[in-house]
Amino acid sequence: DIQMTQSPSTLSASVGDRVTITCRASQSISSWLAWYQQKPGKAPKLLIYDASSLESGVPSRFSGSGSGTEFTLTISSLQPDDFATYYCQQYNTYSGTFGQGTKVEIK
Amino acid sequence: EVQLVQSGAEVKKPGESLRISCKGSGYSFTTYWIGWVRQMPGKGLEWMGIIYPGNSDTTYSPSLQGQVTISADKSISTAYLQWSSLKASDTAMYYCARPIFSDYSTYGGAFEIWGQGTMVTVSS
């Protein structure tokens, strides 16, 4: 099984900050990686797929990069609506392992 | 509108059986995979398995193989997640989700459409 490791687990930031979350795969997954945002009591929301493709309707302050085993999600200017938990997910193999999540908190 | 609508919350006792459902609408149900994702209280997301309703091809997470059964009835555009004997550790929110692409060979990629979730509580 491919393992996905996110860092940090928790991130404290202020509105307007540039935020970066990292996701590492235990083996190469090419660009088969997605990023999701989840708010309490809600289903996850797809932000980025195929490592760097922005899902329709998602603000352009969200961006993704990377390939192989190392990936990043960047929020260029954190907005009040962005305080949430973020998950990466690989879908390279016939499974879909998620990272453990990164909670973005208000500083 | 493309949507997945899940069945309501369940409260069960250990050892009981359960089947929860996920009804797709607004798209061709038989040509997209449907996955199931578990989220235990206060924890992260866990990929459980996936089914292709067109031919019922199914893959399970190795850690959950044998613990649950995923099925689909394409005549009513509904996927199911089933337990034969629930445990307290099955207490969780369960989501169904549809991938972004209609691609049989790759599972269709990232999960674009999500159901609202079904909370399952198992307690004596």
PDB file of C-alpha atoms in Angstrom:
ATOM      1  CA  ASP A   1       0.000   0.000   0.000  1.00  0.00           C
ATOM      2  CA  ILE A   2       1.132   3.537  -0.770  1.00  0.00           C
ATOM      3  CA  GLN A   3       1.391   5.710   2.336  1.00  0.00           C
ATOM      4  CA  MET A   4       0.731   9.449   2.220  1.00  0.00           C
ATOM      5  CA  THR A   5       2.325  11.738   4.810  1.00  0.00           C
ATOM      6  CA  GLN A   6       1.183  15.337   5.205  1.00  0.00           C
ATOM      7  CA  SER A   7       2.993  18.088   7.033  1.00  0.00           C
ATOM      8  CA  PRO A   8       2.404  19.949   9.163  1.00  0.00           C
ATOM      9  CA  SER A   9      -0.486  18.346  11.055  1.00  0.00           C
ATOM     10  CA  THR A  10      -1.608  21.748  12.294  1.00  0.00           C
ATOM     11  CA  LEU A  11      -0.807  25.177  10.946  1.00  0.00           C
ATOM     12  CA  SER A  12      -1.606  28.514  12.592  1.00  0.00           C
ATOM     13  CA  ALA A  13      -1.861  31.417  10.181  1.00  0.00           C
ATOM     14  CA  SER A  14      -3.403  34.849   9.747  1.00  0.00           C
ATOM     15  CA  VAL A  15      -5.689  36.218   7.054  1.00  0.00           C
ATOM     16  CA  GLY A  16      -3.531  37.274   4.126  1.00  0.00           C
ATOM     17  CA  ASP A  17      -0.728  34.807   4.856  1.00  0.00           C
ATOM     18  CA  ARG A  18       0.749  32.554   2.198  1.00  0.00           C
ATOM     19  CA  VAL A  19       0.261  28.959   3.340  1.00  0.00           C
ATOM     20  CA  THR A  20       1.960  25.814   2.072  1.00  0.00           C
ATOM     21  CA  ILE A  21       1.052  22.223   2.937  1.00  0.00           C
ATOM     22  CA  THR A  22       3.237  19.306   1.887  1.00  0.00           C
ATOM     23  CA  CYS A  23       2.254  15.757   1.026  1.00  0.00           C
ATOM     24  CA  ARG A  24       4.780  12.959   0.488  1.00  0.00           C
ATOM     25  CA  ALA A  25       4.061   9.579  -1.066  1.00  0.00           C
ATOM     26  CA  SER A  26       5.925   6.434  -0.037  1.00  0.00           C
ATOM     27  CA  GLN A  27       6.524   5.673  -3.718  1.00  0.00           C
ATOM     28  CA  SER A  28       6.078   7.496  -6.988  1.00  0.00           C
ATOM     29  CA  ILE A  29       2.479   8.307  -7.904  1.00  0.00           C
ATOM     30  CA  SER A  30       3.274  10.383 -11.005  1.00  0.00           C
ATOM     31  CA  SER A  31       0.749  13.255 -10.826  1.00  0.00           C
ATOM     32  CA  TRP A  32      -2.161  11.202  -9.494  1.00  0.00           C
ATOM     33  CA  LEU A  33      -2.816  13.405  -6.498  1.00  0.00           C
ATOM     34  CA  ALA A  34      -5.784  15.408  -5.259  1.00  0.00           C
ATOM     35  CA  TRP A  35      -6.297  17.988  -2.525  1.00  0.00           C
ATOM     36  CA  TYR A  36      -9.535  18.380  -0.577  1.00  0.00           C
ATOM     37  CA  GLN A  37     -10.861  20.900   1.924  1.00  0.00           C
ATOM     38  CA  GLN A  38     -13.145  19.764   4.716  1.00  0.00           C
ATOM     39  CA  LYS A  39     -15.041  21.915   7.183  1.00  0.00           C
ATOM     40  CA  PRO A  40     -16.621  20.531  10.374  1.00  0.00           C
ATOM     41  CA  GLY A  41     -19.776  18.555   9.716  1.00  0.00           C
ATOM     42  CA  LYS A  42     -19.389  18.786   5.940  1.00  0.00           C
ATOM     43  CA  ALA A  43     -18.286  16.447   3.176  1.00  0.00           C
ATOM     44  CA  PRO A  44     -14.848  17.055   1.683  1.00  0.00           C
ATOM     45  CA  LYS A  45     -14.611  19.411  -1.281  1.00  0.00           C
ATOM     46  CA  LEU A  46     -12.263  18.790  -4.201  1.00  0.00           C
ATOM     47  CA  LEU A  47      -9.808  21.666  -4.738  1.00  0.00           C
ATOM     48  CA  ILE A  48      -7.034  20.284  -6.958  1.00  0.00           C
ATOM     49  CA  TYR A  49      -6.772  17.117  -9.059  1.00  0.00           C
ATOM     50  CA  ASP A  50      -3.949  15.577 -11.066  1.00  0.00           C
ATOM     51  CA  ALA A  51      -1.553  17.466  -8.744  1.00  0.00           C
ATOM     52  CA  SER A  52      -2.027  20.906 -10.292  1.00  0.00           C
ATOM     53  CA  SER A  53      -5.418  21.164 -12.033  1.00  0.00           C
ATOM     54  CA  LEU A  54      -7.798  23.565 -10.316  1.00  0.00           C
ATOM     55  CA  GLU A  55     -11.308  22.196  -9.893  1.00  0.00           C
ATOM     56  CA  SER A  56     -14.015  24.324 -11.482  1.00  0.00           C
ATOM     57  CA  GLY A  57     -15.296  27.021  -9.162  1.00  0.00           C
ATOM     58  CA  VAL A  58     -12.343  26.881  -6.776  1.00  0.00           C
ATOM     59  CA  PRO A  59     -10.683  30.273  -6.167  1.00  0.00           C
ATOM     60  CA  SER A  60      -7.397  30.842  -7.949  1.00  0.00           C
ATOM     61  CA  ARG A  61      -5.587  31.513  -4.658  1.00  0.00           C
ATOM     62  CA  PHE A  62      -5.410  27.715  -4.366  1.00  0.00           C
ATOM     63  CA  SER A  63      -2.688  26.000  -6.365  1.00  0.00           C
ATOM     64  CA  GLY A  64      -1.006  22.627  -6.416  1.00  0.00           C
ATOM     65  CA  SER A  65       2.371  21.465  -7.610  1.00  0.00           C
ATOM     66  CA  GLY A  66       4.680  18.469  -7.591  1.00  0.00           C
ATOM     67  CA  SER A  67       5.053  15.049  -9.116  1.00  0.00           C
ATOM     68  CA  GLY A  68       6.541  11.720  -8.181  1.00  0.00           C
ATOM     69  CA  THR A  69       6.605  11.633  -4.391  1.00  0.00           C
ATOM     70  CA  GLU A  70       6.469  15.248  -3.221  1.00  0.00           C
ATOM     71  CA  PHE A  71       3.536  17.601  -3.597  1.00  0.00           C
ATOM     72  CA  THR A  72       2.429  20.955  -2.239  1.00  0.00           C
ATOM     73  CA  LEU A  73      -0.828  22.821  -1.830  1.00  0.00           C
ATOM     74  CA  THR A  74      -0.409  26.582  -1.655  1.00  0.00           C
ATOM     75  CA  ILE A  75      -2.953  29.172  -0.617  1.00  0.00           C
ATOM     76  CA  SER A  76      -1.535  32.465  -1.844  1.00  0.00           C
ATOM     77  CA  SER A  77      -3.484  34.739   0.501  1.00  0.00           C
ATOM     78  CA  LEU A  78      -5.430  33.023   3.251  1.00  0.00           C
ATOM     79  CA  GLN A  79      -9.053  34.110   3.542  1.00  0.00           C
ATOM     80  CA  PRO A  80     -11.456  33.666   6.491  1.00  0.00           C
ATOM     81  CA  ASP A  81     -13.316  30.938   4.572  1.00  0.00           C
ATOM     82  CA  ASP A  82     -10.111  28.901   4.207  1.00  0.00           C
ATOM     83  CA  PHE A  83      -9.800  27.861   7.859  1.00  0.00           C
ATOM     84  CA  ALA A  84     -10.456  24.152   7.542  1.00  0.00           C
ATOM     85  CA  THR A  85      -8.735  20.780   7.341  1.00  0.00           C
ATOM     86  CA  TYR A  86      -6.966  19.820   4.125  1.00  0.00           C
ATOM     87  CA  TYR A  87      -6.297  16.305   2.868  1.00  0.00           C
ATOM     88  CA  CYS A  88      -4.212  14.957   0.048  1.00  0.00           C
ATOM     89  CA  GLN A  89      -5.164  11.714  -1.709  1.00  0.00           C
ATOM     90  CA  GLN A  90      -3.278   9.515  -4.129  1.00  0.00           C
ATOM     91  CA  TYR A  91      -5.143   7.567  -6.794  1.00  0.00           C
ATOM     92  CA  ASN A  92      -2.240   6.035  -8.653  1.00  0.00           C
ATOM     93  CA  THR A  93      -2.817   2.429  -7.714  1.00  0.00           C
ATOM     94  CA  TYR A  94      -6.087   0.588  -7.427  1.00  0.00           C
ATOM     95  CA  SER A  95      -6.777   2.273  -4.123  1.00  0.00           C
ATOM     96  CA  GLY A  96      -6.982   5.846  -2.954  1.00  0.00           C
ATOM     97  CA  THR A  97      -4.971   6.513   0.175  1.00  0.00           C
ATOM     98  CA  PHE A  98      -5.531   9.811   1.984  1.00  0.00           C
ATOM     99  CA  GLY A  99      -2.998  11.762   3.986  1.00  0.00           C
ATOM    100  CA  GLN A 100      -3.727  12.270   7.685  1.00  0.00           C
ATOM    101  CA  GLY A 101      -4.856  15.864   7.206  1.00  0.00           C
ATOM    102  CA  THR A 102      -3.606  19.376   7.980  1.00  0.00           C
ATOM    103  CA  LYS A 103      -5.745  21.640  10.124  1.00  0.00           C
ATOM    104  CA  VAL A 104      -5.367  25.324   9.264  1.00  0.00           C
ATOM    105  CA  GLU A 105      -6.214  27.394  12.329  1.00  0.00           C
ATOM    106  CA  ILE A 106      -6.539  31.103  12.985  1.00  0.00           C
ATOM    107  CA  LYS A 107      -3.402  32.551  14.536  1.00  0.00           C
TER     108      LYS A 107
ATOM    109  CA  GLU B   1     -27.639  18.696 -11.187  1.00  0.00           C
ATOM    110  CA  VAL B   2     -25.219  15.883 -10.464  1.00  0.00           C
ATOM    111  CA  GLN B   3     -25.674  14.628  -6.933  1.00  0.00           C
ATOM    112  CA  LEU B   4     -25.300  11.707  -4.587  1.00  0.00           C
ATOM    113  CA  VAL B   5     -27.915  11.367  -1.862  1.00  0.00           C
ATOM    114  CA  GLN B   6     -27.201   9.020   1.017  1.00  0.00           C
ATOM    115  CA  SER B   7     -29.556   7.272   3.400  1.00  0.00           C
ATOM    116  CA  GLY B   8     -30.117   8.617   6.894  1.00  0.00           C
ATOM    117  CA  ALA B   9     -28.265   8.161  10.149  1.00  0.00           C
ATOM    118  CA  GLU B  10     -28.343   4.739  11.793  1.00  0.00           C
ATOM    119  CA  VAL B  11     -28.028   3.580  15.399  1.00  0.00           C
ATOM    120  CA  LYS B  12     -27.316  -0.121  15.764  1.00  0.00           C
ATOM    121  CA  LYS B  13     -26.160  -2.645  18.354  1.00  0.00           C
ATOM    122  CA  PRO B  14     -22.981  -4.716  18.025  1.00  0.00           C
ATOM    123  CA  GLY B  15     -23.577  -7.848  15.991  1.00  0.00           C
ATOM    124  CA  GLU B  16     -26.438  -6.362  13.963  1.00  0.00           C
ATOM    125  CA  SER B  17     -26.373  -6.092  10.206  1.00  0.00           C
ATOM    126  CA  LEU B  18     -26.738  -2.889   8.223  1.00  0.00           C
ATOM    127  CA  ARG B  19     -26.896  -1.621   4.652  1.00  0.00           C
ATOM    128  CA  ILE B  20     -26.582   2.068   3.816  1.00  0.00           C
ATOM    129  CA  SER B  21     -27.247   3.520   0.402  1.00  0.00           C
ATOM    130  CA  CYS B  22     -26.059   6.186  -2.022  1.00  0.00           C
ATOM    131  CA  LYS B  23     -28.331   7.227  -4.905  1.00  0.00           C
ATOM    132  CA  GLY B  24     -26.823   8.968  -7.903  1.00  0.00           C
ATOM    133  CA  SER B  25     -28.689  11.337 -10.178  1.00  0.00           C
ATOM    134  CA  GLY B  26     -27.986  13.807 -12.961  1.00  0.00           C
ATOM    135  CA  TYR B  27     -25.387  11.654 -14.710  1.00  0.00           C
ATOM    136  CA  SER B  28     -24.867   8.215 -16.245  1.00  0.00           C
ATOM    137  CA  PHE B  29     -24.675   6.076 -13.100  1.00  0.00           C
ATOM    138  CA  THR B  30     -23.277   3.031 -14.890  1.00  0.00           C
ATOM    139  CA  THR B  31     -20.220   4.762 -16.368  1.00  0.00           C
ATOM    140  CA  TYR B  32     -18.624   6.269 -13.261  1.00  0.00           C
ATOM    141  CA  TRP B  33     -17.028   4.465 -10.358  1.00  0.00           C
ATOM    142  CA  ILE B  34     -18.518   5.099  -6.888  1.00  0.00           C
ATOM    143  CA  GLY B  35     -16.239   5.008  -3.869  1.00  0.00           C
ATOM    144  CA  TRP B  36     -16.858   4.801  -0.126  1.00  0.00           C
ATOM    145  CA  VAL B  37     -14.853   6.795   2.425  1.00  0.00           C
ATOM    146  CA  ARG B  38     -14.902   6.360   6.198  1.00  0.00           C
ATOM    147  CA  GLN B  39     -14.289   9.068   8.760  1.00  0.00           C
ATOM    148  CA  MET B  40     -14.182   7.935  12.352  1.00  0.00           C
ATOM    149  CA  PRO B  41     -15.076  10.548  14.983  1.00  0.00           C
ATOM    150  CA  GLY B  42     -12.412  13.257  15.103  1.00  0.00           C
ATOM    151  CA  LYS B  43     -10.219  11.418  12.610  1.00  0.00           C
ATOM    152  CA  GLY B  44      -9.164  11.649   8.982  1.00  0.00           C
ATOM    153  CA  LEU B  45     -10.508  10.217   5.754  1.00  0.00           C
ATOM    154  CA  GLU B  46     -10.031   6.542   4.914  1.00  0.00           C
ATOM    155  CA  TRP B  47     -10.603   5.066   1.444  1.00  0.00           C
ATOM    156  CA  MET B  48     -12.690   1.906   1.850  1.00  0.00           C
ATOM    157  CA  GLY B  49     -13.338   0.650  -1.635  1.00  0.00           C
ATOM    158  CA  ILE B  50     -14.879   1.372  -4.988  1.00  0.00           C
ATOM    159  CA  ILE B  51     -17.398  -0.161  -7.383  1.00  0.00           C
ATOM    160  CA  TYR B  52     -18.151   0.249 -11.080  1.00  0.00           C
ATOM    161  CA  PRO B  53     -21.948  -0.030 -11.320  1.00  0.00           C
ATOM    162  CA  GLY B  54     -21.791  -0.909 -15.014  1.00  0.00           C
ATOM    163  CA  ASN B  55     -20.385  -4.365 -14.298  1.00  0.00           C
ATOM    164  CA  SER B  56     -20.118  -4.448 -10.462  1.00  0.00           C
ATOM    165  CA  ASP B  57     -16.321  -4.635 -10.600  1.00  0.00           C
ATOM    166  CA  THR B  58     -15.239  -3.907  -6.988  1.00  0.00           C
ATOM    167  CA  THR B  59     -11.975  -3.263  -5.182  1.00  0.00           C
ATOM    168  CA  TYR B  60     -11.549  -3.007  -1.430  1.00  0.00           C
ATOM    169  CA  SER B  61      -8.902  -1.449   0.757  1.00  0.00           C
ATOM    170  CA  PRO B  62      -6.679  -4.318   1.955  1.00  0.00           C
ATOM    171  CA  SER B  63      -7.296  -3.275   5.570  1.00  0.00           C
ATOM    172  CA  LEU B  64     -11.072  -3.537   5.159  1.00  0.00           C
ATOM    173  CA  GLN B  65     -11.339  -6.555   2.875  1.00  0.00           C
ATOM    174  CA  GLY B  66     -13.881  -8.939   4.341  1.00  0.00           C
ATOM    175  CA  GLN B  67     -15.195  -6.402   6.850  1.00  0.00           C
ATOM    176  CA  VAL B  68     -17.715  -4.772   4.517  1.00  0.00           C
ATOM    177  CA  THR B  69     -19.449  -5.463   1.208  1.00  0.00           C
ATOM    178  CA  ILE B  70     -19.880  -2.885  -1.532  1.00  0.00           C
ATOM    179  CA  SER B  71     -22.575  -3.442  -4.130  1.00  0.00           C
ATOM    180  CA  ALA B  72     -24.708  -1.523  -6.608  1.00  0.00           C
ATOM    181  CA  ASP B  73     -28.111  -1.793  -8.251  1.00  0.00           C
ATOM    182  CA  LYS B  74     -27.807   0.003 -11.565  1.00  0.00           C
ATOM    183  CA  SER B  75     -31.546  -0.281 -12.222  1.00  0.00           C
ATOM    184  CA  ILE B  76     -32.160   2.252  -9.435  1.00  0.00           C
ATOM    185  CA  SER B  77     -28.793   4.093  -9.650  1.00  0.00           C
ATOM    186  CA  THR B  78     -27.896   3.152  -6.088  1.00  0.00           C
ATOM    187  CA  ALA B  79     -24.708   1.931  -4.458  1.00  0.00           C
ATOM    188  CA  TYR B  80     -24.592   0.195  -1.102  1.00  0.00           C
ATOM    189  CA  LEU B  81     -22.212  -0.384   1.791  1.00  0.00           C
ATOM    190  CA  GLN B  82     -23.117  -3.358   3.934  1.00  0.00           C
ATOM    191  CA  TRP B  83     -22.034  -4.981   7.207  1.00  0.00           C
ATOM    192  CA  SER B  84     -23.083  -8.450   8.339  1.00  0.00           C
ATOM    193  CA  SER B  85     -22.015  -7.994  11.965  1.00  0.00           C
ATOM    194  CA  LEU B  86     -21.329  -4.485  13.220  1.00  0.00           C
ATOM    195  CA  LYS B  87     -18.705  -3.635  15.830  1.00  0.00           C
ATOM    196  CA  ALA B  88     -18.394  -0.562  18.004  1.00  0.00           C
ATOM    197  CA  SER B  89     -15.319   0.356  15.956  1.00  0.00           C
ATOM    198  CA  ASP B  90     -17.561   0.744  12.880  1.00  0.00           C
ATOM    199  CA  THR B  91     -18.956   3.938  14.427  1.00  0.00           C
ATOM    200  CA  ALA B  92     -18.145   6.593  11.852  1.00  0.00           C
ATOM    201  CA  MET B  93     -19.409   8.931   9.168  1.00  0.00           C
ATOM    202  CA  TYR B  94     -19.514   7.186   5.804  1.00  0.00           C
ATOM    203  CA  TYR B  95     -19.363   9.107   2.538  1.00  0.00           C
ATOM    204  CA  CYS B  96     -19.936   7.932  -0.995  1.00  0.00           C
ATOM    205  CA  ALA B  97     -18.149   9.813  -3.742  1.00  0.00           C
ATOM    206  CA  ARG B  98     -17.960   9.886  -7.536  1.00  0.00           C
ATOM    207  CA  PRO B  99     -14.728  10.520  -9.415  1.00  0.00           C
ATOM    208  CA  ILE B 100     -14.227  13.432 -11.744  1.00  0.00           C
ATOM    209  CA  PHE B 101     -13.789  11.327 -14.886  1.00  0.00           C
ATOM    210  CA  SER B 102     -15.729   8.515 -16.481  1.00  0.00           C
ATOM    211  CA  ASP B 103     -12.715   6.249 -16.946  1.00  0.00           C
ATOM    212  CA  TYR B 104     -13.091   2.569 -16.152  1.00  0.00           C
ATOM    213  CA  SER B 105      -9.388   1.749 -16.411  1.00  0.00           C
ATOM    214  CA  THR B 106      -8.158   4.267 -13.796  1.00  0.00           C
ATOM    215  CA  TYR B 107     -11.045   4.504 -11.332  1.00  0.00           C
ATOM    216  CA  GLY B 108     -11.748   7.954 -12.777  1.00  0.00           C
ATOM    217  CA  GLY B 109      -9.372   9.935 -10.617  1.00  0.00           C
ATOM    218  CA  ALA B 110     -10.116  12.309  -7.760  1.00  0.00           C
ATOM    219  CA  PHE B 111     -13.510  12.357  -6.030  1.00  0.00           C
ATOM    220  CA  GLU B 112     -15.442  15.325  -7.394  1.00  0.00           C
ATOM    221  CA  ILE B 113     -18.992  14.650  -6.213  1.00  0.00           C
ATOM    222  CA  TRP B 114     -19.668  13.656  -2.597  1.00  0.00           C
ATOM    223  CA  GLY B 115     -22.759  12.484  -0.796  1.00  0.00           C
ATOM    224  CA  GLN B 116     -23.827  14.271   2.363  1.00  0.00           C
ATOM    225  CA  GLY B 117     -22.611  11.408   4.551  1.00  0.00           C
ATOM    226  CA  THR B 118     -24.339   8.770   6.667  1.00  0.00           C
ATOM    227  CA  MET B 119     -23.522   8.623  10.373  1.00  0.00           C
ATOM    228  CA  VAL B 120     -23.444   5.086  11.724  1.00  0.00           C
ATOM    229  CA  THR B 121     -23.385   4.649  15.492  1.00  0.00           C
ATOM    230  CA  VAL B 122     -22.825   1.185  16.946  1.00  0.00           C
ATOM    231  CA  SER B 123     -23.404   0.965  20.670  1.00  0.00           C
ATOM    232  CA  SER B 124     -24.822  -1.496  23.127  1.00  0.00           C
TER     233      SER B 124
END
